[in-house]
Tab-separated table of C-alpha atoms in Angstrom:
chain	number	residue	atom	x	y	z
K	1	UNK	CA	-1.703	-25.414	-17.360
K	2	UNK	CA	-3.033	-24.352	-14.172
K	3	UNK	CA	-1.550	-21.634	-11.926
K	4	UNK	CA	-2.313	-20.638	-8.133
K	5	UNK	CA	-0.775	-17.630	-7.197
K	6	UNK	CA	-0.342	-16.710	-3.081
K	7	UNK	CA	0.473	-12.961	-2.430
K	8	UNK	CA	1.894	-11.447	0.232
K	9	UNK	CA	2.855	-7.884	1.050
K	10	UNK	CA	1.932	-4.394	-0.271
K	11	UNK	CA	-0.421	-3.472	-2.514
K	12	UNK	CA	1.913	-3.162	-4.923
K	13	UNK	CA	2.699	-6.772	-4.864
K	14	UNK	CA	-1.192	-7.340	-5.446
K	15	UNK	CA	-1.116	-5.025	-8.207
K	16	UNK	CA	1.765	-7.249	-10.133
K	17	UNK	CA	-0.385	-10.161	-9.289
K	18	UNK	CA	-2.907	-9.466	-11.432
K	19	UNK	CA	-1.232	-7.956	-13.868
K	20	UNK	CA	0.720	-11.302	-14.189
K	21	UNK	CA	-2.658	-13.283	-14.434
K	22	UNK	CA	-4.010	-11.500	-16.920
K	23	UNK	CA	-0.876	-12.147	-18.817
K	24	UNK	CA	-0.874	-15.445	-18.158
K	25	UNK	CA	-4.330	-15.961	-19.138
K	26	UNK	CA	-4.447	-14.289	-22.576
K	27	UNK	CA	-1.419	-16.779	-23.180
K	28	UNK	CA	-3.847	-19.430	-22.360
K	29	UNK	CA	-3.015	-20.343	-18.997
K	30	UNK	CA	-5.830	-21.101	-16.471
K	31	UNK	CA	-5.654	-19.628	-13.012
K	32	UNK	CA	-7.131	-21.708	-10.245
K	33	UNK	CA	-8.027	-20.553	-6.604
K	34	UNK	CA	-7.142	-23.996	-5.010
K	35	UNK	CA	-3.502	-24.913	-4.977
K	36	UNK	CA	-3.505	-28.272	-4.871
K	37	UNK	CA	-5.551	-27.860	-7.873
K	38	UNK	CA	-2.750	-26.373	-9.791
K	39	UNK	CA	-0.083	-27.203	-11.636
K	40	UNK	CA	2.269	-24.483	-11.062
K	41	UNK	CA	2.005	-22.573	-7.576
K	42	UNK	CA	3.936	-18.832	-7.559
K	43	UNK	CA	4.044	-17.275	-4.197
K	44	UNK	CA	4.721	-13.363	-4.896
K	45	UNK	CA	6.804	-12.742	-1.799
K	46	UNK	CA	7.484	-9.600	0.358
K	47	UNK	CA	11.294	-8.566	1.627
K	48	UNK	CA	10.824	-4.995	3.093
K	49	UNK	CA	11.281	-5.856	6.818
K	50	UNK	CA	12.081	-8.833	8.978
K	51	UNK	CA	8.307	-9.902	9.771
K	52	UNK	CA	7.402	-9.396	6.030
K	53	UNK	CA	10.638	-11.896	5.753
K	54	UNK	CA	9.527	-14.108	8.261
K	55	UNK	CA	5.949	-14.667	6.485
K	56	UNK	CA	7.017	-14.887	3.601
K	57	UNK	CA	9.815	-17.957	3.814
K	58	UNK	CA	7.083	-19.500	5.870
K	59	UNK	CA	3.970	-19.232	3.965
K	60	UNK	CA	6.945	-20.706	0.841
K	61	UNK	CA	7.637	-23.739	3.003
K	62	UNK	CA	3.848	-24.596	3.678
K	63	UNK	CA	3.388	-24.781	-0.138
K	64	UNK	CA	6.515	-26.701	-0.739
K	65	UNK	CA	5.779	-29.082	1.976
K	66	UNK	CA	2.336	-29.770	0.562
K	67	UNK	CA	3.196	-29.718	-3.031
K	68	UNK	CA	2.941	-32.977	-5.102
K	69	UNK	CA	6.091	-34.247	-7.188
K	70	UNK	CA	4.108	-33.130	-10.155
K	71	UNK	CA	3.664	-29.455	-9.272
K	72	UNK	CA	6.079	-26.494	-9.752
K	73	UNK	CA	6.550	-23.818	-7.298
K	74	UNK	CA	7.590	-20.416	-8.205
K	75	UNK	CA	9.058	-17.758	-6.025
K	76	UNK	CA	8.683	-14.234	-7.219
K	77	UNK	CA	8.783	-10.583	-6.589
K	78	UNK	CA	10.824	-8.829	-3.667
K	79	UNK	CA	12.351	-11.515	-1.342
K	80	UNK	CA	14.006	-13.521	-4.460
K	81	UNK	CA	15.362	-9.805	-5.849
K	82	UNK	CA	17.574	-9.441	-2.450
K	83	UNK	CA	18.312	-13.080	-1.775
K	84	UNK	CA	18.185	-15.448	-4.956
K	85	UNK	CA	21.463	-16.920	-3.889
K	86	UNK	CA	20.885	-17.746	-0.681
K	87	UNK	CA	17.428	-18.997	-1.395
K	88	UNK	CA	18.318	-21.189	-3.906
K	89	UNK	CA	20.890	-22.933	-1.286
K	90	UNK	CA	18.134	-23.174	1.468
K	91	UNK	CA	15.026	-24.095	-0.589
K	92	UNK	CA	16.118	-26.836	-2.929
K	93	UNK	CA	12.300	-27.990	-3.607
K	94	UNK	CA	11.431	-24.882	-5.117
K	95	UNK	CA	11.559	-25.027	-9.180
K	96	UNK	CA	12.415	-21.106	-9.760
K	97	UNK	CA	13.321	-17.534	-8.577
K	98	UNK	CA	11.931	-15.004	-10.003
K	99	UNK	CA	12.575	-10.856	-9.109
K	100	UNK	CA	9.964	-7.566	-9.597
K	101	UNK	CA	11.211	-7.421	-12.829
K	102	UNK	CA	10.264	-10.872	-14.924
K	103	UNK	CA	6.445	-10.820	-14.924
K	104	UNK	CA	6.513	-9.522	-18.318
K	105	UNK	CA	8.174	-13.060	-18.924
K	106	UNK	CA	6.507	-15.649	-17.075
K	107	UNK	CA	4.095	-17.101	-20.128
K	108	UNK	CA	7.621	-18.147	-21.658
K	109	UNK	CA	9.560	-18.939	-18.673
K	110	UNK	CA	6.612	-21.718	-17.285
K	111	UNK	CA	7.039	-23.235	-20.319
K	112	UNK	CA	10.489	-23.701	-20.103
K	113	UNK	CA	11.314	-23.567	-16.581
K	114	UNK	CA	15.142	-23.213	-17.080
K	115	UNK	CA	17.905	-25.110	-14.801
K	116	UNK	CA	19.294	-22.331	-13.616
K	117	UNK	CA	16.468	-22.219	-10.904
K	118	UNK	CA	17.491	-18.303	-10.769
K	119	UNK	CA	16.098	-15.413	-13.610
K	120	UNK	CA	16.581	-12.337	-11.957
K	121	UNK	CA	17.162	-9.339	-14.049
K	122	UNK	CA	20.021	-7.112	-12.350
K	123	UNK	CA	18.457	-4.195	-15.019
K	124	UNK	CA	15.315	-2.149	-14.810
K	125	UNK	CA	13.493	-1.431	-17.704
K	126	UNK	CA	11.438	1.967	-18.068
K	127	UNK	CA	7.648	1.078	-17.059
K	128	UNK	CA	5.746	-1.516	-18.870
K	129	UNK	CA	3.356	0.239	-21.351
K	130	UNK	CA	-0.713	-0.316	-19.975
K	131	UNK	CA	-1.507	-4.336	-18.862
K	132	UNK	CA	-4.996	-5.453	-18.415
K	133	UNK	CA	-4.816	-7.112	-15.143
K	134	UNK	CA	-7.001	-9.608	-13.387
K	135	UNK	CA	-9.576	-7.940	-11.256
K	136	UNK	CA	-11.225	-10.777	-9.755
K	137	UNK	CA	-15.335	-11.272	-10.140
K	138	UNK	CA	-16.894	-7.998	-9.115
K	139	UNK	CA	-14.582	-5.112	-9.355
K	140	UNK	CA	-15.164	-2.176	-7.336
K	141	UNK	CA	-12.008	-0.529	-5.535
K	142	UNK	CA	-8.769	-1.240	-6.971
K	143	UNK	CA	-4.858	-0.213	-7.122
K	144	UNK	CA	-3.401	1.842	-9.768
K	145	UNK	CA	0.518	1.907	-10.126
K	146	UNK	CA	1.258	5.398	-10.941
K	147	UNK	CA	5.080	4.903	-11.077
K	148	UNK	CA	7.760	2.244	-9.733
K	149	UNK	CA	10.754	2.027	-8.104
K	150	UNK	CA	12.538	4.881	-6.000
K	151	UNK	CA	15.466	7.443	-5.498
K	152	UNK	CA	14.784	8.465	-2.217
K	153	UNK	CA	17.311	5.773	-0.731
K	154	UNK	CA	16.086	6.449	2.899
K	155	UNK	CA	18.523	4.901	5.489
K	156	UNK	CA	16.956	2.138	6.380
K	157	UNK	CA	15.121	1.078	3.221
K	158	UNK	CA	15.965	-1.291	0.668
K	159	UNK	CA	13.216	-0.683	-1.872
K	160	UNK	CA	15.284	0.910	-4.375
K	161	UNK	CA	17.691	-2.291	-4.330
K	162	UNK	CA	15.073	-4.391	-5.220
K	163	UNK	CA	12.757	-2.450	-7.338
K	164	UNK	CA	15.439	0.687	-8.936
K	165	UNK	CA	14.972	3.723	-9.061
K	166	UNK	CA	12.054	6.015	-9.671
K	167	UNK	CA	9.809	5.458	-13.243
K	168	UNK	CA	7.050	7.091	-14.051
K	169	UNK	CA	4.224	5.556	-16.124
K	170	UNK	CA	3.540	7.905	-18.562
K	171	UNK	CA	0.071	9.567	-18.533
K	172	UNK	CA	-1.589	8.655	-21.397
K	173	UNK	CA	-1.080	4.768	-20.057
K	174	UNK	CA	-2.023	6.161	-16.781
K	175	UNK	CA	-5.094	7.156	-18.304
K	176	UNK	CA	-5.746	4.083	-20.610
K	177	UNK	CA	-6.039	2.194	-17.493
K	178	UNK	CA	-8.123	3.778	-15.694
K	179	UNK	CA	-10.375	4.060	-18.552
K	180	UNK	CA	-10.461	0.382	-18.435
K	181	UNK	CA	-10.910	-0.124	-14.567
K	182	UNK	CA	-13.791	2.249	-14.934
K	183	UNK	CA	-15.411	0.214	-17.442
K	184	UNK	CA	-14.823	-2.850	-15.617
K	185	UNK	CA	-17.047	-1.538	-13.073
K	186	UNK	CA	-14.569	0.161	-10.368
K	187	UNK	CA	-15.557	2.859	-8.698
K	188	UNK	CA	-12.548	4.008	-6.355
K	189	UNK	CA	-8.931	4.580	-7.335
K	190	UNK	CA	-6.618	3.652	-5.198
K	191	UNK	CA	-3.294	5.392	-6.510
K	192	UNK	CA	-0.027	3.662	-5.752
K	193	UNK	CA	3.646	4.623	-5.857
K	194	UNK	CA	6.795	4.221	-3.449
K	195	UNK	CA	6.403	8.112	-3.666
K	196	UNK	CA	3.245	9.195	-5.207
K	197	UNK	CA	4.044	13.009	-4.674
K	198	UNK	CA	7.316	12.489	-7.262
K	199	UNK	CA	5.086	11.321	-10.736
K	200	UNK	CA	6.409	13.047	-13.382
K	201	UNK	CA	9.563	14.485	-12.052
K	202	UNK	CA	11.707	11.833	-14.726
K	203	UNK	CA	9.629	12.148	-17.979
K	204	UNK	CA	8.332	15.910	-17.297
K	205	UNK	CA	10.470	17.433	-15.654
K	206	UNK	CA	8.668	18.708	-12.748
K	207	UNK	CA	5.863	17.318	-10.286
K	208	UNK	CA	2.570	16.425	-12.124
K	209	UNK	CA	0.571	14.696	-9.883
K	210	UNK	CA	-2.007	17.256	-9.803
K	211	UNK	CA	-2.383	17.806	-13.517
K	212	UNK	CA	-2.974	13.979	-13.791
K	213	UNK	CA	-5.762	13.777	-10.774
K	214	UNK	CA	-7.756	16.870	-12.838
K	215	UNK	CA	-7.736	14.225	-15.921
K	216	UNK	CA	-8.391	11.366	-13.755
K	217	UNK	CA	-11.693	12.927	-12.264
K	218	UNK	CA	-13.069	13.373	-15.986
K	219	UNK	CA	-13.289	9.611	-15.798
K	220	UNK	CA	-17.254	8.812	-15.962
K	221	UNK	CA	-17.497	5.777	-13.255
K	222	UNK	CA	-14.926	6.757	-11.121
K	223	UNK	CA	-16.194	8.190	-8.015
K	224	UNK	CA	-13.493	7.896	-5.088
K	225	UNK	CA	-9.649	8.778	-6.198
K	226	UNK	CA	-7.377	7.596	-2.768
K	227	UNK	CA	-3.843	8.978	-2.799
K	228	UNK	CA	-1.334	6.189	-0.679
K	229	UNK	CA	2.512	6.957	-0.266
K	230	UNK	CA	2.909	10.348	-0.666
K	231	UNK	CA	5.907	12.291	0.811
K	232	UNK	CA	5.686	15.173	3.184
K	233	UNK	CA	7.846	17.909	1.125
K	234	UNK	CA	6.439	17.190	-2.433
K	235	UNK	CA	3.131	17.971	-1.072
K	236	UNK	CA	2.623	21.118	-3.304
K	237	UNK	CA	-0.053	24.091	-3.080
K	238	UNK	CA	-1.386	22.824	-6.127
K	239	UNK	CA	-2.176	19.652	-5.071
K	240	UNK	CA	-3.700	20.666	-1.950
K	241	UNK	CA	-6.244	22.510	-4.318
K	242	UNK	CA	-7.182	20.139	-6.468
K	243	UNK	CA	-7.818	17.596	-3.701
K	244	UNK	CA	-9.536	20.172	-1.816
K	245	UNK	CA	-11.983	21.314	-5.213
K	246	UNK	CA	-12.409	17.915	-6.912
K	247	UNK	CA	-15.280	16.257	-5.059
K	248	UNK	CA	-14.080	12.828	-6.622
K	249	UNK	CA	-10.794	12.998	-4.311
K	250	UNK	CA	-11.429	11.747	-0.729
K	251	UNK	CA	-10.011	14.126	1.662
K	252	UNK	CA	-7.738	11.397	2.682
K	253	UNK	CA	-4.228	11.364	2.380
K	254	UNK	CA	-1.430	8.954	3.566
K	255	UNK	CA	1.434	10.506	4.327
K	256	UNK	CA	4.592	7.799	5.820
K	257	UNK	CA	6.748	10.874	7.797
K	258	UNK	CA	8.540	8.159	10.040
K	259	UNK	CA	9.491	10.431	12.732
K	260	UNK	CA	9.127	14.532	13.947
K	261	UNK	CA	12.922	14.695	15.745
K	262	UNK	CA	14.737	16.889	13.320
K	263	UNK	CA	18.008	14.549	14.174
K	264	UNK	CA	16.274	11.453	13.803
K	265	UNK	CA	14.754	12.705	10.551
K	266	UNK	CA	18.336	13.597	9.142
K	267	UNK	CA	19.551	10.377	10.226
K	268	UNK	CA	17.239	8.352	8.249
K	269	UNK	CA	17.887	10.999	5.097
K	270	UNK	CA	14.275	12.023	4.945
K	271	UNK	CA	14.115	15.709	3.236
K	272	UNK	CA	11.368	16.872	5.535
K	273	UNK	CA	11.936	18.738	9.177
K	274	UNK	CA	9.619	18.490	12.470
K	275	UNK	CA	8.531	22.371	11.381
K	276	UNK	CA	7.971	21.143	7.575
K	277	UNK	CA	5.729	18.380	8.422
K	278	UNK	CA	3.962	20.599	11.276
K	279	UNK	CA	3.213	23.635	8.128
K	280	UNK	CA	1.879	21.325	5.594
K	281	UNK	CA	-0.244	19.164	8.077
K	282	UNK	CA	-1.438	22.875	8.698
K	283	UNK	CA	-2.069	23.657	5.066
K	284	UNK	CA	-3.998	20.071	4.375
K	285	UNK	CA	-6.404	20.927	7.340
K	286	UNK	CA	-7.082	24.814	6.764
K	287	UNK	CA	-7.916	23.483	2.985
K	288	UNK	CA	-9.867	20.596	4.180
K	289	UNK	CA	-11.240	20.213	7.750
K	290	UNK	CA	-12.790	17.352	7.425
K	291	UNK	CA	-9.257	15.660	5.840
K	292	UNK	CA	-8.137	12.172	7.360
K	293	UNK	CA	-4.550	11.697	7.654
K	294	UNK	CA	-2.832	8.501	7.407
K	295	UNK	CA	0.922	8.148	8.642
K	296	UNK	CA	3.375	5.575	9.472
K	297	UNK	CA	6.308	6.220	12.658
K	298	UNK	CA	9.556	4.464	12.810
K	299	UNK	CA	10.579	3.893	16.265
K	300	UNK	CA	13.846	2.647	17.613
K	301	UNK	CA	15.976	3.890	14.714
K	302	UNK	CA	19.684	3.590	15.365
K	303	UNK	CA	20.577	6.196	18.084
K	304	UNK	CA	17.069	7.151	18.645
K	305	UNK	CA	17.804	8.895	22.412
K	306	UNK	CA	14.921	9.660	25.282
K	307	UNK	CA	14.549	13.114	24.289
K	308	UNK	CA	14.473	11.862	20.254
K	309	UNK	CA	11.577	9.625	21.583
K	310	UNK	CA	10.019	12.261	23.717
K	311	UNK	CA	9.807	14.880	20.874
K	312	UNK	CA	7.603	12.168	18.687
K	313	UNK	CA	5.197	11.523	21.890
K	314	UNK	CA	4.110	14.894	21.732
K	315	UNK	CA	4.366	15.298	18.575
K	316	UNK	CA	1.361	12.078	18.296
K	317	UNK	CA	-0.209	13.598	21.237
K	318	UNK	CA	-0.257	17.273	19.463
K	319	UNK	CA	-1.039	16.488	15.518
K	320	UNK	CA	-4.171	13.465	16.403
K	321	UNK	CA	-3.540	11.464	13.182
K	322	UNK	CA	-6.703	10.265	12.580
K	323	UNK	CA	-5.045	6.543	10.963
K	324	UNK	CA	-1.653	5.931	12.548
K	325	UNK	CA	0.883	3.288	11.969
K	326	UNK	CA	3.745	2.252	13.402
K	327	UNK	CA	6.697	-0.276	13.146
K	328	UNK	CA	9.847	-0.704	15.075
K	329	UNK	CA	12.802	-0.248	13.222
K	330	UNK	CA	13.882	-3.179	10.766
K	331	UNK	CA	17.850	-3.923	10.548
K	332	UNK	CA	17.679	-4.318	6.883
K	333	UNK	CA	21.284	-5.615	5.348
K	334	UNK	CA	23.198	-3.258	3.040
K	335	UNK	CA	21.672	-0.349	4.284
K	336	UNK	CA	23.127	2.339	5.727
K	337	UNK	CA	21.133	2.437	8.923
K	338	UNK	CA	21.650	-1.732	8.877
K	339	UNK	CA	25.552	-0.962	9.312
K	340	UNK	CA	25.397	1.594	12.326
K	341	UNK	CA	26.729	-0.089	15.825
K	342	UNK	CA	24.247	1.977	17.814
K	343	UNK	CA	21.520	-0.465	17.343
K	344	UNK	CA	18.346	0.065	19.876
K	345	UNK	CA	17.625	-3.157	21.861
K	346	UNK	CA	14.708	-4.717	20.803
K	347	UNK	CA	12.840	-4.509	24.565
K	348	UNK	CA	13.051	-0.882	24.233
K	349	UNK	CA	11.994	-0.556	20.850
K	350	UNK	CA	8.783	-2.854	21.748
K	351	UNK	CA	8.032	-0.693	24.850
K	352	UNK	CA	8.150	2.660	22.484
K	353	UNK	CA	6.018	0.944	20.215
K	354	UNK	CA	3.706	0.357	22.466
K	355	UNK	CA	3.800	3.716	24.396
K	356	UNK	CA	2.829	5.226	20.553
K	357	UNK	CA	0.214	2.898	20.270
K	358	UNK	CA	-1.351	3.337	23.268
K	359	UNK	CA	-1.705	6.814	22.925
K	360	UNK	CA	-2.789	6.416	19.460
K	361	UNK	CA	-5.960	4.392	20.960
K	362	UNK	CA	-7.576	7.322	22.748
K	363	UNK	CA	-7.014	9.233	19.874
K	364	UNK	CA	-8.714	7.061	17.306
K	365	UNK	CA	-11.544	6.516	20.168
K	366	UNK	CA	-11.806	10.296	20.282
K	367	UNK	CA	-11.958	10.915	16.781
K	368	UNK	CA	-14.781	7.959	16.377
K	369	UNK	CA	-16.842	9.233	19.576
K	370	UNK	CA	-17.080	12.597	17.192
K	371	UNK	CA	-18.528	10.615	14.141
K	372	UNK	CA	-21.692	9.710	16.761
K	373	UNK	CA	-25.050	11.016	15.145
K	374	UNK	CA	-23.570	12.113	11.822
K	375	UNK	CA	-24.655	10.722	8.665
K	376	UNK	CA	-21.200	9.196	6.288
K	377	UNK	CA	-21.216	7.965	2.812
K	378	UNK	CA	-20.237	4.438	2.974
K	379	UNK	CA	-19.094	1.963	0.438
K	380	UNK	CA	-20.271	-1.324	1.009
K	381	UNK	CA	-17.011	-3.859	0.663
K	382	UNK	CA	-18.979	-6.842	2.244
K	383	UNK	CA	-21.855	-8.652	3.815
K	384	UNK	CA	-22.448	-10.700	6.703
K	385	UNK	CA	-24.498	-14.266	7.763
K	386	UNK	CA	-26.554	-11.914	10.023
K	387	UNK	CA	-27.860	-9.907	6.626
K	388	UNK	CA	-25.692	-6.665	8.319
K	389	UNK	CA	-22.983	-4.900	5.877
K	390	UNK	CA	-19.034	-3.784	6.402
K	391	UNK	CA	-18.336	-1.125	4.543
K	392	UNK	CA	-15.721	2.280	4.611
K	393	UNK	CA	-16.350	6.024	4.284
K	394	UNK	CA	-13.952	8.002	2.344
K	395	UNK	CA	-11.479	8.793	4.662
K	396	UNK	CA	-10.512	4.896	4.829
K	397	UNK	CA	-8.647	3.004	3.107
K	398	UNK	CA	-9.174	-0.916	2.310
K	399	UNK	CA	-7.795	-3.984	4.512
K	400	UNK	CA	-5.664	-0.875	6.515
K	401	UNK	CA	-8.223	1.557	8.264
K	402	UNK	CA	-11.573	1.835	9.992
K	403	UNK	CA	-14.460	-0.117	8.920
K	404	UNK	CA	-18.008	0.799	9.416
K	405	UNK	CA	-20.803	-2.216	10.128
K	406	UNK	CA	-24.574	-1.382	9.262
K	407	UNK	CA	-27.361	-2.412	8.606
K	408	UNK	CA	-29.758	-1.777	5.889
K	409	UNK	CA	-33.104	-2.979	4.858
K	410	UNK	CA	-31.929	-3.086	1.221
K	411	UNK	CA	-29.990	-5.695	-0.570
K	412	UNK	CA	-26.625	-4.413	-1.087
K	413	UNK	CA	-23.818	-5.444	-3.287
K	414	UNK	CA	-19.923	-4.602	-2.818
K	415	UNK	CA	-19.387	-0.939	-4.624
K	416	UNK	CA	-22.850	0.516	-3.872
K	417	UNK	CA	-22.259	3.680	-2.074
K	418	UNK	CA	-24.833	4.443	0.915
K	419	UNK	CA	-25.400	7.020	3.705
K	420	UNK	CA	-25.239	5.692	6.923
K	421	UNK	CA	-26.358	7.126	10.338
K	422	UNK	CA	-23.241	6.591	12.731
K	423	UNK	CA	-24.844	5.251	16.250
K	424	UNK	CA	-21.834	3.979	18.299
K	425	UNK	CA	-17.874	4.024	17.934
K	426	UNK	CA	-15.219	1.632	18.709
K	427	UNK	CA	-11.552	1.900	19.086
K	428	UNK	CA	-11.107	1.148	15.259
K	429	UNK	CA	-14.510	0.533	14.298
K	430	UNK	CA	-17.836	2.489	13.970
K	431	UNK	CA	-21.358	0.910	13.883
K	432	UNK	CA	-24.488	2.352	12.271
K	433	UNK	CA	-27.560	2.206	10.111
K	434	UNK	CA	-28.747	3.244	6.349
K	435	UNK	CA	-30.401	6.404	6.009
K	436	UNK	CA	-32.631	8.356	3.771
K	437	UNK	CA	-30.863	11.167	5.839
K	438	UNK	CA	-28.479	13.705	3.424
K	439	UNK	CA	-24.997	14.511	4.349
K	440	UNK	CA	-25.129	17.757	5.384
């Protein structure tokens, strides 16, 4: 049996993905890259926000609308977990519903595909012991799921209704994995969580994400280690060490704070404070200068005043994130935010979005006018017709952040890691050529 799979969303998704085709595979399943090719289509859906919504019930009615009466489509993962019911009423041509939760299953439920159209655990199980997972034909960069689910229940979010609450992966499977990604040939780590900064807290009792980055970096073949998700007030002394003494850890850190007004903040049940974030942005950069930090804004939040608004302008204008994103507020149903009347009209959350991310542009273009006439290690993610290369530096991330084109009078292959002169910058973009140059 053949099986295309179509993700959408987060990382995290992609990391189930292949996790379910290696599965699938060793059960003796055949994965195809062409859908019409297949015999069973599963399209791992996204259901944070209403765009990731939007995409996702459209990119499921392409694929039933050009399915033959022979072929089974599957809808998995986060939009199924919050809406099954509704779903099922709506989308009579697909075949099944599947949550976060039933990968482990899916060799056994193909082969069946029940009547019930809807398998949806309402349970979640501790973390799945160590899966191979498929990591496509030349491995270089990829995910690894340090823990699932979440406790933080943030006002607006519905991530812990669809995947539960926080569980970490223990750290000898932690390990085991990326043992095996290394010997598959990847080089950078990308480490994923809904809260990174929390691993451990469940099975061992306090905050180990630092103890389990010292054993990652004995890992021969991993050279890059990129921390995503991690949360502003579990950002401990001790990790800011070890990131800033292990040379295998990018200074690079993505940090989601959502907002700097201290109301706003409390509102949305974040833990951190305007001053909090301010002193450990402070600690990150005294420890590392050269440090890139990623964040995410929320704009638009339910009551969100002028002078709520005002104190995050400055506070974008002041801190000069180098990677910023940011997304007006989603009303998300059964959330608490989703259930306030003081809803901000969408015209005026588009024109603060805006405001933020025009301001964010000269920052970026200031940061990448400073990279001019230095020399960056670069990995190469990709080549062009023209024989030039796109590649990152350290301090970004894939598909998110900046990318650097060169060229190089070598041939290249994804994963090589090169120093490149920087010659010209771009808004999000920097341009260059290799170099025998050292960093210095």
């Amino acid at each position: 049996m053949k099986i295309y799979f179509d993700t959408l969303g987060c990382p995290k998704n992609f990391y189930d993905t292949g996790a379910a085709k290696y599965l699938l595979e060793t059960e003796g399943y055949t994965m195809t890259d062409d859908p019409e090719d297949s015999d069973v289509i599963i399209v791992n859906t996204c259901g944070f926000i209403d765009d990731a919504k939007r995409e996702s019930i459209q990119r499921i009615l392409e694929l039933a609308d050009s399915k033959e009466d022979k072929q089974k489509l599957v809808v998995s993962g986060c939009l199924p977990k919050r809406f099954a019911s509704d779903l099922k009423e709506e989308m009579p041509e697909v075949d099944l519903f599947i949550g976060v939760n039933e990968y482990g299953r899916l060799p056994e439920l193909l082969k069946e595909m029940p009547e019930t159209k809807v398998d949806i655990s309402e349970t979640y199980d501790s973390f799945l012991p160590f899966l191979k997972r498929d990591l496509g034909e030349h491995p270089y960069s990829a995910t690894l799921k340090i823990a699932e689910g979440c406790d933080n229940r943030c006002a607006y979010c519905a991530i812990p209704y669809i995947r539960g609450g926080y569980r970490s992966k223990k750290k000898e499977d932690v390990l085991e994995e990326a043992r095996y990604l290394a010997s598959s040939g990847v080089k950078e780590l990308i480490l994923i969580a809904e809260d990174l900064t929390n691993y451990g807290t469940d099975i061992y009792d306090s905050y180990r994400l630092a103890d389990l980055l010292r054993e990652l970096v004995k890992i021969d073949g991993i050279e890059w280690i990129r921390l995503m998700y991690c949360y502003e007030d579990r950002i401990t002394d001790d990790l800011i060490s070890v990131m800033a003494k292990e040379p295998k850890i990018c200074h690079y850190i993505d940090v989601p704070i959502q907002h700097s007004s201290d109301k706003v903040l409390k509102e949305m049940r974040r833990r951190s404070t305007g001053e909090s974030i301010r002193t450990t942005m402070a600690k990150l950069r005294k420890a590392m200068p050269d440090i890139t930090i990623r964040t995410t804004l929320i704009v638009g939040f339910p009551g969100e005043t002028d002078e709520d608004f005002a104190d995050l302008m400055d506070f974008v204008r002041t801190q000069k994130f180098q990677r910023l994103g940011v997304f007006s507020y989603s009303q998300e149903e059964g959330t608490p935010a989703g259930d306030r009347e003081d809803q901000i009209p969408e015209d005026i959350k588009q024109e603060r979005l805006d405001m933020v991310m025009m301001a964010q542009m000269e920052i970026s273009n200031e940061h990448n006018a400073a990279l001019v006439g230095r020399t960056l290690k670069v990995m190469v993610d990709s080549s062009e017709e023209d024989g030039s290369y796109v590649g990152r530096t350290m301090y970004d991330a894939p598909e998110i952040d900046d990318s650097v084109l060169f060229t190089s009078r070598r041939d290249l292959r994804p994963g090589d890691i090169v120093n490149v002169l920087i010659e010209d910058a771009f808004d999000y973009d920097l341009t260059g050529i290799e170099t025998e140059e050292e960093i210095k």
